[in-house]
mmCIF file of C-alpha atoms in Angstrom:
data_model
loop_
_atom_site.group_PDB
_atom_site.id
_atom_site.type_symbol
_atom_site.label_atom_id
_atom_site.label_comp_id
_atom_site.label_asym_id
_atom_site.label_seq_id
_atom_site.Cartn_x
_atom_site.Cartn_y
_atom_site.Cartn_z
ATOM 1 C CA UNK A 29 -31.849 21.872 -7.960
ATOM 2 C CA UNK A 30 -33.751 19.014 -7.305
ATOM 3 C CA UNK A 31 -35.308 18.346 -4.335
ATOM 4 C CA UNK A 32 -33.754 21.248 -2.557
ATOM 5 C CA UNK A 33 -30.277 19.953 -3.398
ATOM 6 C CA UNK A 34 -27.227 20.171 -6.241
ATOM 7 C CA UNK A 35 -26.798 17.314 -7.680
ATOM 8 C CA UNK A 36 -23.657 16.737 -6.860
ATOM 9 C CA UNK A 37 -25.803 16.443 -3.263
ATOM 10 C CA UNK A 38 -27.755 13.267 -3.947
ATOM 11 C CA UNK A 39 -26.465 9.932 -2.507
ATOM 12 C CA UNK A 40 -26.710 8.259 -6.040
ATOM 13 C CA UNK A 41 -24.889 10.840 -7.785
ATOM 14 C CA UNK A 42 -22.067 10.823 -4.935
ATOM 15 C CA UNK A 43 -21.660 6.910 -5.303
ATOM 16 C CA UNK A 44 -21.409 7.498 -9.078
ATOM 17 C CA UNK A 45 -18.792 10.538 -8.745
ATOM 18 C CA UNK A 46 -16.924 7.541 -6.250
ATOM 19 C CA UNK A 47 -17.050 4.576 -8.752
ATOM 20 C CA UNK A 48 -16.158 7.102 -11.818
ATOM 21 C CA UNK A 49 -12.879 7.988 -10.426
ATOM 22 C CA UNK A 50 -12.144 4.614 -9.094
ATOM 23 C CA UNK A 51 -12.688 3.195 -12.623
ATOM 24 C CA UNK A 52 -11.222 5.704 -14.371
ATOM 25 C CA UNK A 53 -8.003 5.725 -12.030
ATOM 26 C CA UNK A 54 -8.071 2.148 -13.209
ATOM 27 C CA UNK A 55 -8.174 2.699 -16.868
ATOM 28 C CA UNK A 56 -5.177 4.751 -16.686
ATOM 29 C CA UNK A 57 -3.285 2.451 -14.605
ATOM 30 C CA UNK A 58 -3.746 -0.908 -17.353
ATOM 31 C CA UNK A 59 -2.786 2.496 -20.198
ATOM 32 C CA UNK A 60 0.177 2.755 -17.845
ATOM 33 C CA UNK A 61 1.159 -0.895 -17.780
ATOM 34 C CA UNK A 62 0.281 -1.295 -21.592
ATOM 35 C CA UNK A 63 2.435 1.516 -22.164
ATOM 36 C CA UNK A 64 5.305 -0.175 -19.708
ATOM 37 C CA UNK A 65 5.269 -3.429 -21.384
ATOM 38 C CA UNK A 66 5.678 -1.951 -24.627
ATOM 39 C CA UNK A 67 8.267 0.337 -23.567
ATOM 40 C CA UNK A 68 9.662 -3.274 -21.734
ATOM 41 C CA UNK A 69 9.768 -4.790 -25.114
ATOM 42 C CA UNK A 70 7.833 -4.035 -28.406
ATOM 43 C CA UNK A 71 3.801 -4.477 -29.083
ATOM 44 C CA UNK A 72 3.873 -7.506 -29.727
ATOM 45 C CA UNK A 73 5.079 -8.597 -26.231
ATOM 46 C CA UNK A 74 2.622 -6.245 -24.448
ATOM 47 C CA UNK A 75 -0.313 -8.052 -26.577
ATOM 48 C CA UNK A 76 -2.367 -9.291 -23.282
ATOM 49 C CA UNK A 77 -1.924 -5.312 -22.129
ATOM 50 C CA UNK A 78 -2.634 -3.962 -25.087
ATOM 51 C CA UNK A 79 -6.299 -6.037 -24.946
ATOM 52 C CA UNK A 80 -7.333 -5.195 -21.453
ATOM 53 C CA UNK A 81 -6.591 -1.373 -22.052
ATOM 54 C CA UNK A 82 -8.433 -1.807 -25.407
ATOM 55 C CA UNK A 83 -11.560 -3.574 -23.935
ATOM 56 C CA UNK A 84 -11.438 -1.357 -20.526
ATOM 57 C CA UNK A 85 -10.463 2.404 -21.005
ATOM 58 C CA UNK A 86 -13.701 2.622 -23.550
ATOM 59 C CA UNK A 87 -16.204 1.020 -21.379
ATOM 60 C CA UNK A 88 -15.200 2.972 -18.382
ATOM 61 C CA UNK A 89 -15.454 6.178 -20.445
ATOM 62 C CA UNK A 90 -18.920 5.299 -21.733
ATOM 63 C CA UNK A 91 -20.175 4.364 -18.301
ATOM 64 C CA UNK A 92 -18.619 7.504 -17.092
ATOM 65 C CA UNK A 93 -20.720 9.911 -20.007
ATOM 66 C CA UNK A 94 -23.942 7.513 -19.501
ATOM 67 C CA UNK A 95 -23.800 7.982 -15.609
ATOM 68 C CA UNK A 96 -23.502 11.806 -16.425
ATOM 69 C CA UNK A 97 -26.285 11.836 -18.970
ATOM 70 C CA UNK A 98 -28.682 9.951 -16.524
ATOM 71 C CA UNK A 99 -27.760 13.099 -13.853
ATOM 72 C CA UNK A 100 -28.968 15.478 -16.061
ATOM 73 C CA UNK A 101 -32.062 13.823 -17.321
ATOM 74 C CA UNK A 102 -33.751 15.053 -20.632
ATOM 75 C CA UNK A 103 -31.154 17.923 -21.269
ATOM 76 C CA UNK A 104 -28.492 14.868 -21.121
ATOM 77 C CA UNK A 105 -30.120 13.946 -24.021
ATOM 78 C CA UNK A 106 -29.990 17.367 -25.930
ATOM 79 C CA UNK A 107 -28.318 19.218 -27.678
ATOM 80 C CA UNK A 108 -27.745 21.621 -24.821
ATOM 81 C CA UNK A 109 -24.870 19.256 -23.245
ATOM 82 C CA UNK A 110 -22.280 17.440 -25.196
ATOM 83 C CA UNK A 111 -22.871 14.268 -23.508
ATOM 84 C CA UNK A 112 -24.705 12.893 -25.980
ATOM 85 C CA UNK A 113 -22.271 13.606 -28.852
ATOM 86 C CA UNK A 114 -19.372 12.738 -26.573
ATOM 87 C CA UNK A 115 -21.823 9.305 -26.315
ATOM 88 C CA UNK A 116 -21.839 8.664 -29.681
ATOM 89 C CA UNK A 117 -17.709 8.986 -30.058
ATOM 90 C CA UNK A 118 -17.552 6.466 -27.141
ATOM 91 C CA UNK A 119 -19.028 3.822 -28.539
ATOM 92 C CA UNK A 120 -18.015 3.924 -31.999
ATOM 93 C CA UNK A 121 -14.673 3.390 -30.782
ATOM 94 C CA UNK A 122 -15.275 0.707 -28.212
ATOM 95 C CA UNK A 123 -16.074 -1.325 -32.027
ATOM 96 C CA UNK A 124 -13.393 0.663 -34.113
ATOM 97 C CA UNK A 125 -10.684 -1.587 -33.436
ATOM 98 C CA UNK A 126 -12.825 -5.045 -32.685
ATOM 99 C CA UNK A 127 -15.182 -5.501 -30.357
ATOM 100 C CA UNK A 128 -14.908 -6.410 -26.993
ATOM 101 C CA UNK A 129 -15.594 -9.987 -27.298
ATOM 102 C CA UNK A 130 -12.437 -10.606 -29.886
ATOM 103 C CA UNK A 131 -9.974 -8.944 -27.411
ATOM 104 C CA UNK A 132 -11.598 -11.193 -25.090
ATOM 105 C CA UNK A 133 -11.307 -13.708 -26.969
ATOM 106 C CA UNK A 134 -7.621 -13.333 -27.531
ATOM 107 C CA UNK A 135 -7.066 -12.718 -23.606
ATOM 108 C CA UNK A 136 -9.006 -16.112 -22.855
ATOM 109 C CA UNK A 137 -6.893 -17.738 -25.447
ATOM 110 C CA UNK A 138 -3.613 -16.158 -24.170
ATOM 111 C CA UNK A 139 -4.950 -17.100 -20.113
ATOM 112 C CA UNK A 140 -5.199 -20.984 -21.316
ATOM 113 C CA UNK A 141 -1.722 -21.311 -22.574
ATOM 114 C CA UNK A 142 -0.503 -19.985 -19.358
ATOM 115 C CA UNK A 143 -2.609 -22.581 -17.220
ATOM 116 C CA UNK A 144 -0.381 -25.453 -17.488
ATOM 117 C CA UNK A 145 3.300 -22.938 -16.713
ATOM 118 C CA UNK A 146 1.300 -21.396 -13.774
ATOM 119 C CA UNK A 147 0.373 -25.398 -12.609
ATOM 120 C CA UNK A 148 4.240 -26.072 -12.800
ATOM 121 C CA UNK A 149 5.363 -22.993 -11.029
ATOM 122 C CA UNK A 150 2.404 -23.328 -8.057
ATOM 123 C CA UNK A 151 3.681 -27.114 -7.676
ATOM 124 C CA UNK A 152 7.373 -26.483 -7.592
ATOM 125 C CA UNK A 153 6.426 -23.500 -4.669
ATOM 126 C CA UNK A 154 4.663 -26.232 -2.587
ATOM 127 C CA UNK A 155 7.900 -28.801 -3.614
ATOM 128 C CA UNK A 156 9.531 -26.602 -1.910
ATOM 129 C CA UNK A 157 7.688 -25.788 0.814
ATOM 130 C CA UNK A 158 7.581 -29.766 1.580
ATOM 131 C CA UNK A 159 11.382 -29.529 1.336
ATOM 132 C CA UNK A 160 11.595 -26.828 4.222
ATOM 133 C CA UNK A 161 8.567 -28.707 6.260
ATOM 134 C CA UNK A 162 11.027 -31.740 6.115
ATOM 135 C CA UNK A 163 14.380 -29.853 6.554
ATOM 136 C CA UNK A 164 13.019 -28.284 10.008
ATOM 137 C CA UNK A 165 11.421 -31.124 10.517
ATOM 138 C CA UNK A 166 7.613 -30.097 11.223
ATOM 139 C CA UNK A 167 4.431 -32.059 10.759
ATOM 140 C CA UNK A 168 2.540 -31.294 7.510
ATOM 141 C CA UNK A 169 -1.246 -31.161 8.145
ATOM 142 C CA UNK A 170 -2.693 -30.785 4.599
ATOM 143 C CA UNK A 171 -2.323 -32.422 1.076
ATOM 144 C CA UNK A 172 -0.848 -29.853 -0.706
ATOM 145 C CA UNK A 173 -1.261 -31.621 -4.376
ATOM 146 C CA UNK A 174 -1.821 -28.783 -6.708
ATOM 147 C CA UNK A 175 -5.281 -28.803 -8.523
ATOM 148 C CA UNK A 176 -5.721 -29.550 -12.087
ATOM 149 C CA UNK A 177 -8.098 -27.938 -14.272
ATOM 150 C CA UNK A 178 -9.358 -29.669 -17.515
ATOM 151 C CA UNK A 179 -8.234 -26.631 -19.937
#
């Protein structure tokens, strides 16, 4: 018990038991909506999904085991805990099926094409809304020209 408290006590280790299910809670939500899309469709439609559960769900669960190893200092470390082992697993698969920065990659790529349909569908809600300013016949204030992005 250190000083004079469980760990489960300690401000730090409280914050960390906070963030750990809030992350985690998230992890299972994009396995949800991979699983959802792909149920939706095939794999190959649930591709952006499949990424961000992919590059997520491992690096929450190694944050998760290195939070827990830091708790219990040295013996963390040992053989007397599986964290370490359960350590090890965690990042061998967070490269097993790419690394992070491929999925990324892909989700970047996928992001870009989108830009230009998201553009169009932003500008024809604010076409709209001009039409309905005009229709009930009250004063516009503000430019409402979509921004472009060079992509």
């Amino acid at each position: 018990m250190p000083f004079g408290k469980r760990l489960s006590e300690h401000g730090v280790i409280v914050e960390r038991i906070a963030q750990s299910r809030i992350d985690i809670d998230a992890a299972r939500l994009i396995v949800l909506n991979a699983a959802a899309a792909i149920d939706a469709g095939d794999a190959k439609t649930a591709l952006i999904e499949i990424a961000e559960a992919k590059v997520l769900v491992p690096k929450v669960a190694l944050q998760v085991v290195d939070w827990a190893m830091q708790a219990f200092g040295g013996e963390g470390l040992s053989q007397d805990t599986p964290l370490a082992a359960m350590w090890g697993h965690l990042r061998t698969v967070r490269i097993v099926d790419g690394p992070d920065e491929v999925h990324l990659q892909q989700l970047g790529k996928r992001e870009n094409r989108r830009a230009r349909e998201v553009q169009l569908m932003i500008q024809k809600q604010l076409d709209e809304t001009d039409r309905l300013f005009e229709k009930y016949r009250v004063a516009r204030g503000v430019d409402r020209e979509v921004p472009r992005a060079n992509l």
